[in-house]
Short mmCIF file of C-alpha atoms and ligand atoms in Angstrom, two decimals:
data_model
loop_
_atom_site.label_atom_id
_atom_site.label_comp_id
_atom_site.label_asym_id
_atom_site.label_seq_id
_atom_site.Cartn_x
_atom_site.Cartn_y
_atom_site.Cartn_z
CA MET H 939 85.72 28.79 122.33
CA ASN H 940 84.69 29.74 125.70
CA LYS H 941 83.66 33.19 123.84
CA ASN H 942 81.10 30.62 122.42
CA LEU H 943 80.09 30.57 125.69
CA ARG H 944 79.46 34.23 126.71
CA LYS H 945 76.06 36.07 125.67
CA ALA H 946 77.13 38.85 123.69
CA ILE H 947 75.93 42.20 125.26
CA LEU H 948 75.41 44.80 123.49
CA ALA H 949 74.14 48.41 125.35
CA GLY H 950 73.55 52.13 124.54
CA ASN H 951 74.80 54.46 126.83
CA TRP H 952 72.91 57.51 125.99
CA LYS H 953 74.36 59.68 128.38
CA MET H 954 72.33 63.36 128.57
CA ASN H 955 70.34 63.18 125.50
CA LYS H 956 66.85 62.06 124.66
CA ASN H 957 64.06 64.27 125.84
CA ARG H 958 60.92 62.51 126.22
CA ALA H 959 59.46 62.71 123.39
CA GLU H 960 63.24 61.77 121.60
CA ALA H 961 62.98 59.00 123.31
CA ALA H 962 59.91 57.38 122.48
CA GLU H 963 60.34 58.17 118.77
CA LEU H 964 63.99 56.65 119.03
CA ILE H 965 62.93 53.48 121.03
CA ASN H 966 59.91 53.38 118.49
CA GLU H 967 62.40 52.87 116.15
CA LEU H 968 64.73 50.26 118.06
CA LYS H 969 61.31 48.49 118.37
CA GLN H 970 60.19 47.97 114.87
CA SER H 971 63.77 46.68 113.37
CA GLU H 972 63.40 43.10 113.14
CA ILE H 973 67.27 42.54 113.45
CA ILE H 974 66.84 43.51 117.37
CA LYS H 975 63.35 41.52 117.63
CA ASN H 976 65.82 38.40 116.37
CA ALA H 977 68.88 39.70 118.32
CA ASP H 978 71.26 36.73 119.19
CA CYS H 979 72.99 38.86 121.37
CA GLU H 980 71.59 41.00 124.75
CA VAL H 981 69.54 44.89 123.96
CA ILE H 982 69.64 46.97 126.78
CA ILE H 983 69.71 51.18 126.27
CA CYS H 984 70.79 52.83 129.20
CA VAL H 985 68.68 56.06 129.23
CA PRO H 986 69.02 59.13 131.61
CA PHE H 987 66.68 59.25 134.98
CA THR H 988 63.62 61.22 133.35
CA ASN H 989 63.22 58.69 130.10
CA LEU H 990 63.00 54.98 132.41
CA GLU H 991 59.74 55.17 132.35
CA THR H 992 58.92 55.77 129.15
CA ALA H 993 61.29 53.42 128.36
CA LEU H 994 60.05 50.95 130.38
CA GLU H 995 56.61 50.92 129.20
CA LEU H 996 58.05 51.06 125.45
CA THR H 997 60.21 48.08 125.60
CA GLN H 998 57.62 45.89 128.17
CA GLY H 999 57.00 43.33 125.73
CA THR H 1000 60.24 43.26 123.95
CA ASN H 1001 63.35 41.72 124.20
CA ILE H 1002 64.90 45.65 124.83
CA LYS H 1003 65.75 46.08 128.33
CA VAL H 1004 66.39 49.43 130.32
CA GLY H 1005 69.55 50.32 132.38
CA ALA H 1006 70.29 53.50 134.20
CA GLN H 1007 73.54 55.68 133.81
CA ASN H 1008 74.11 55.50 137.98
CA CYS H 1009 73.21 54.93 141.27
CA HIS H 1010 73.36 55.97 144.60
CA PHE H 1011 75.52 53.86 147.06
CA GLU H 1012 72.83 54.09 150.08
CA LYS H 1013 69.24 53.57 150.74
CA SER H 1014 67.64 56.64 150.88
CA GLY H 1015 68.63 59.78 153.15
CA ALA H 1016 70.03 63.42 152.92
CA PHE H 1017 71.47 62.96 149.71
CA THR H 1018 70.01 65.25 147.29
CA GLY H 1019 70.39 65.28 143.37
CA GLU H 1020 71.20 60.73 144.10
CA ILE H 1021 69.09 58.05 143.40
CA SER H 1022 69.02 55.34 145.25
CA ALA H 1023 69.23 51.22 143.83
CA ASP H 1024 66.31 50.15 145.25
CA MET H 1025 63.62 53.23 143.71
CA LEU H 1026 65.68 51.68 140.77
CA THR H 1027 64.97 47.84 141.68
CA GLU H 1028 60.84 49.56 141.91
CA MET H 1029 60.60 50.82 139.23
CA GLY H 1030 61.73 47.52 137.30
CA VAL H 1031 64.77 49.36 136.01
CA GLU H 1032 66.61 45.96 135.06
CA TYR H 1033 70.66 47.11 134.70
CA VAL H 1034 72.73 50.08 135.55
CA ILE H 1035 75.94 51.38 134.86
CA ILE H 1036 78.40 52.13 137.61
CA GLY H 1037 82.40 53.72 137.52
CA HIS H 1038 81.78 55.29 133.53
CA SER H 1039 84.70 57.57 133.31
CA GLU H 1040 82.62 60.71 133.05
CA ARG H 1041 81.32 60.20 136.28
CA ARG H 1042 85.19 59.43 137.29
CA GLN H 1043 86.50 63.04 135.40
CA TYR H 1044 82.81 65.18 136.41
CA PHE H 1045 81.57 64.44 139.50
CA GLY H 1046 84.45 62.86 141.90
CA GLU H 1047 83.52 58.89 141.45
CA THR H 1048 86.25 57.23 143.10
CA ASP H 1049 87.58 53.21 142.86
CA LEU H 1050 85.83 53.08 146.51
CA THR H 1051 82.50 54.89 145.15
CA VAL H 1052 82.43 52.44 142.53
CA ASN H 1053 82.59 50.10 144.24
CA LYS H 1054 79.96 51.36 146.97
CA ARG H 1055 77.44 51.70 144.10
CA THR H 1056 78.85 48.42 142.84
CA LEU H 1057 77.52 46.53 145.79
CA ALA H 1058 74.23 48.07 146.14
CA ALA H 1059 73.24 47.86 142.80
CA LEU H 1060 74.01 43.98 143.09
CA ASN H 1061 72.15 44.00 146.99
CA ALA H 1062 68.64 45.70 145.55
CA GLY H 1063 69.33 42.53 141.93
CA ILE H 1064 70.15 45.15 139.83
CA LYS H 1065 72.97 43.71 137.51
CA VAL H 1066 75.39 46.06 136.58
CA ILE H 1067 77.85 47.85 133.92
CA LEU H 1068 80.79 48.39 135.55
CA CYS H 1069 83.28 50.73 133.85
CA VAL H 1070 87.54 50.12 133.61
CA GLY H 1071 89.45 51.99 131.53
CA GLU H 1072 92.92 54.35 131.13
CA THR H 1073 93.62 57.62 130.43
CA LEU H 1074 96.02 57.95 127.00
CA GLU H 1075 98.32 59.61 129.44
CA GLN H 1076 98.35 56.24 131.78
CA ARG H 1077 98.35 54.48 128.48
CA ASP H 1078 101.95 56.39 127.38
CA ASP H 1079 103.18 55.82 130.83
CA GLY H 1080 102.86 51.78 130.49
CA ILE H 1081 100.26 51.62 133.38
CA THR H 1082 97.44 50.35 131.77
CA GLU H 1083 97.22 47.29 133.15
CA GLU H 1084 97.76 48.50 136.49
CA ILE H 1085 95.06 50.86 136.53
CA VAL H 1086 92.69 48.77 135.14
CA ALA H 1087 93.81 45.85 137.11
CA MET H 1088 93.36 48.31 140.57
CA GLN H 1089 89.86 49.28 138.52
CA THR H 1090 88.57 45.76 138.40
CA LYS H 1091 90.01 44.60 141.78
CA ILE H 1092 88.26 47.77 144.02
CA ALA H 1093 85.35 47.57 142.29
CA LEU H 1094 84.51 43.58 143.00
CA LYS H 1095 86.12 44.19 146.31
CA GLY H 1096 83.26 41.65 148.39
CA VAL H 1097 81.09 40.70 145.39
CA THR H 1098 80.79 37.37 146.03
CA GLU H 1099 81.06 34.98 142.94
CA GLU H 1100 77.22 34.26 142.05
CA GLN H 1101 76.92 38.30 142.47
CA LEU H 1102 79.59 38.09 139.70
CA LYS H 1103 77.13 36.72 137.14
CA ASP H 1104 75.51 39.88 137.46
CA VAL H 1105 78.24 42.17 136.84
CA ILE H 1106 79.41 42.53 132.86
CA ILE H 1107 82.68 44.54 133.35
CA ALA H 1108 83.10 47.50 130.10
CA TYR H 1109 86.94 48.01 129.15
CA GLU H 1110 86.85 51.52 128.21
CA PRO H 1111 89.95 53.25 127.55
CA VAL H 1112 88.81 57.72 128.27
CA TRP H 1113 90.79 58.36 125.12
CA ALA H 1114 88.56 56.38 122.98
CA ILE H 1115 85.14 58.09 124.72
CA GLY H 1116 83.59 60.01 122.31
CA THR H 1117 86.69 61.03 120.63
CA GLY H 1118 86.28 59.30 117.25
CA ARG H 1119 89.45 57.99 117.95
CA THR H 1120 89.05 53.91 118.72
CA ALA H 1121 91.53 51.73 120.21
CA THR H 1122 92.45 48.88 117.55
CA SER H 1123 90.45 45.27 118.14
CA GLN H 1124 94.14 44.35 118.77
CA GLN H 1125 94.34 47.18 121.65
CA ALA H 1126 90.86 46.52 122.73
CA ALA H 1127 91.34 42.27 123.27
CA GLU H 1128 94.71 42.72 124.98
CA VAL H 1129 93.55 44.74 127.90
CA CYS H 1130 90.12 42.78 127.74
CA GLY H 1131 92.00 39.96 128.95
CA PHE H 1132 93.80 40.65 130.55
CA ILE H 1133 90.78 41.62 132.60
CA ARG H 1134 89.44 38.64 132.14
CA SER H 1135 93.12 36.92 133.76
CA THR H 1136 92.73 39.86 136.81
CA VAL H 1137 88.98 38.22 137.44
CA LYS H 1138 90.30 35.01 137.16
CA SER H 1139 93.23 35.92 139.66
CA LEU H 1140 89.81 37.24 142.68
CA TYR H 1141 87.73 34.07 141.56
CA THR H 1142 88.03 31.18 139.63
CA LYS H 1143 88.63 30.41 135.39
CA GLN H 1144 85.25 29.49 135.29
CA ALA H 1145 84.19 32.31 137.04
CA ALA H 1146 86.01 34.56 134.38
CA ASP H 1147 85.46 32.37 131.75
CA GLY H 1148 81.50 33.28 131.98
CA VAL H 1149 82.07 37.23 132.40
CA THR H 1150 80.54 39.17 130.01
CA ILE H 1151 83.48 41.80 128.83
CA GLN H 1152 82.60 44.66 126.82
CA TYR H 1153 84.47 47.20 125.07
CA GLY H 1154 83.29 50.28 124.91
CA GLY H 1155 84.86 53.95 122.97
CA SER H 1156 83.65 54.84 119.71
CA MET H 1157 82.81 51.68 118.86
CA LYS H 1158 80.28 52.20 115.44
CA PRO H 1159 78.97 50.13 112.45
CA ALA H 1160 82.15 50.62 110.81
CA ASN H 1161 84.04 49.14 113.24
CA ALA H 1162 82.34 46.95 115.26
CA ASP H 1163 82.69 43.53 113.30
CA GLU H 1164 86.41 43.67 114.28
CA LEU H 1165 86.07 44.31 117.35
CA LEU H 1166 83.80 41.70 118.46
CA SER H 1167 85.39 39.10 116.71
CA ARG H 1168 87.76 38.88 119.39
CA GLU H 1169 87.68 36.14 121.62
CA ASP H 1170 88.24 38.42 124.78
CA ILE H 1171 84.86 40.97 123.50
CA ASP H 1172 81.78 39.95 124.18
CA GLY H 1173 80.17 42.77 123.21
CA GLY H 1174 79.94 47.06 123.26
CA LEU H 1175 79.04 49.72 125.66
CA ILE H 1176 78.24 52.20 122.84
CA GLY H 1177 77.77 56.43 123.12
CA GLY H 1178 77.56 58.50 120.31
CA ALA H 1179 76.36 55.48 117.88
CA SER H 1180 73.49 54.46 120.44
CA LEU H 1181 71.59 57.00 119.45
CA LYS H 1182 70.49 56.72 115.97
CA ALA H 1183 68.16 53.12 115.47
CA ALA H 1184 69.73 52.58 112.11
CA ASP H 1185 73.60 52.28 113.72
CA PHE H 1186 72.26 50.79 116.43
CA GLU H 1187 70.84 48.45 114.82
CA ALA H 1188 73.86 47.42 112.77
CA LEU H 1189 76.18 47.32 116.05
CA VAL H 1190 73.10 44.55 116.86
CA ARG H 1191 73.71 42.78 113.83
CA SER H 1192 77.50 42.73 114.44
CA ALA H 1193 76.78 41.63 118.02
CA SER H 1194 74.13 38.64 116.78
CA LYS H 1195 77.12 37.28 114.19
C1 LIG G 1957 80.56 55.68 126.68
O1 LIG G 1957 80.03 56.64 126.48
O2 LIG G 1957 80.64 54.44 127.26
C2 LIG G 1957 81.36 55.27 124.97
C3 LIG G 1957 81.75 54.59 124.46
O3 LIG G 1957 80.89 56.54 124.12
P1 LIG G 1957 81.41 56.78 122.74
O4 LIG G 1957 80.78 55.12 122.13
O5 LIG G 1957 80.67 58.01 122.13
O6 LIG G 1957 82.54 56.65 122.75
#
C-alpha cells in the first residue's frame, strides 16, 4: 500500500488561542510526552505569530516542528498587518498553513491569493499545509468534487513537481471545522482519494502517491483511529483538540500506528 510509503503528519492549528505563558505551558507538556517523543509521524504546531518565537525556542532539539498560520505573497512593502514568507524563514519557521477556510470565509482569501501565498512560501523554503474543502451548501448541491478540484488546481498552479514534495494538502470540509460534526471516514477517504487523483492529473502517479493528504474537521481521539486507518488519509490538521496536551498526544499516538 502506498500509505506505508508516506509519512503521517499531524499538525495542530492553534488558531487565535494561547497567550505567551499559555503557549509555553502547552509546549512544555507536549515536550514531556513519551508518546510525542517517540512519535512515528511528523508533529507540527501552527501557532499565532506572537507565539512563534516562544515555540521555536522551546521546541529546539525536539521532534516538534513549528508552523505559522498564514503569510503574505509579497516580499515586503506597504501591507499593514501582514507577515512575509521570508520573515518566517528568517525566524526558522518550517511550515505555514495556507488557505484555511477561516481565512477564505472571514478575510477575503481567494483561490488566486492562495496560489500566490503558496508560491511565495515554497520559494522562501517553507513547507505549505494547503487547505481545501467544500461548504455544506456545496456538498448538498453535489459539487464537492468540482470545488475541491478547482481549489487544488488553482492553488498548485506554477508549483513544480519538485516543490510539490514540500506541500501537504489538508482536506477540510468547512461544515466539519469547529462544529463537532466530523465527516465519516468514508466521506473523508472519498474526497482525499479524489484529491490524490487530481494531483495525479496535474503531475504524475509517483507525485500523487507521495503527497501527504490530511483530513481536518473535528478530529479527536474518539474518531482518529478510524479516519487515519484509511488508505488516502495520511494525517490530520487539528484545531480544537490541539489545544489540550492529552488530546493532541492521543492523536499523535493514532497517527503513529
Ligand atoms: C482546523 O482549524 O483546521 C480544524 C480542523 O479545526 P477543528 O479540529 O476544531 O474542527
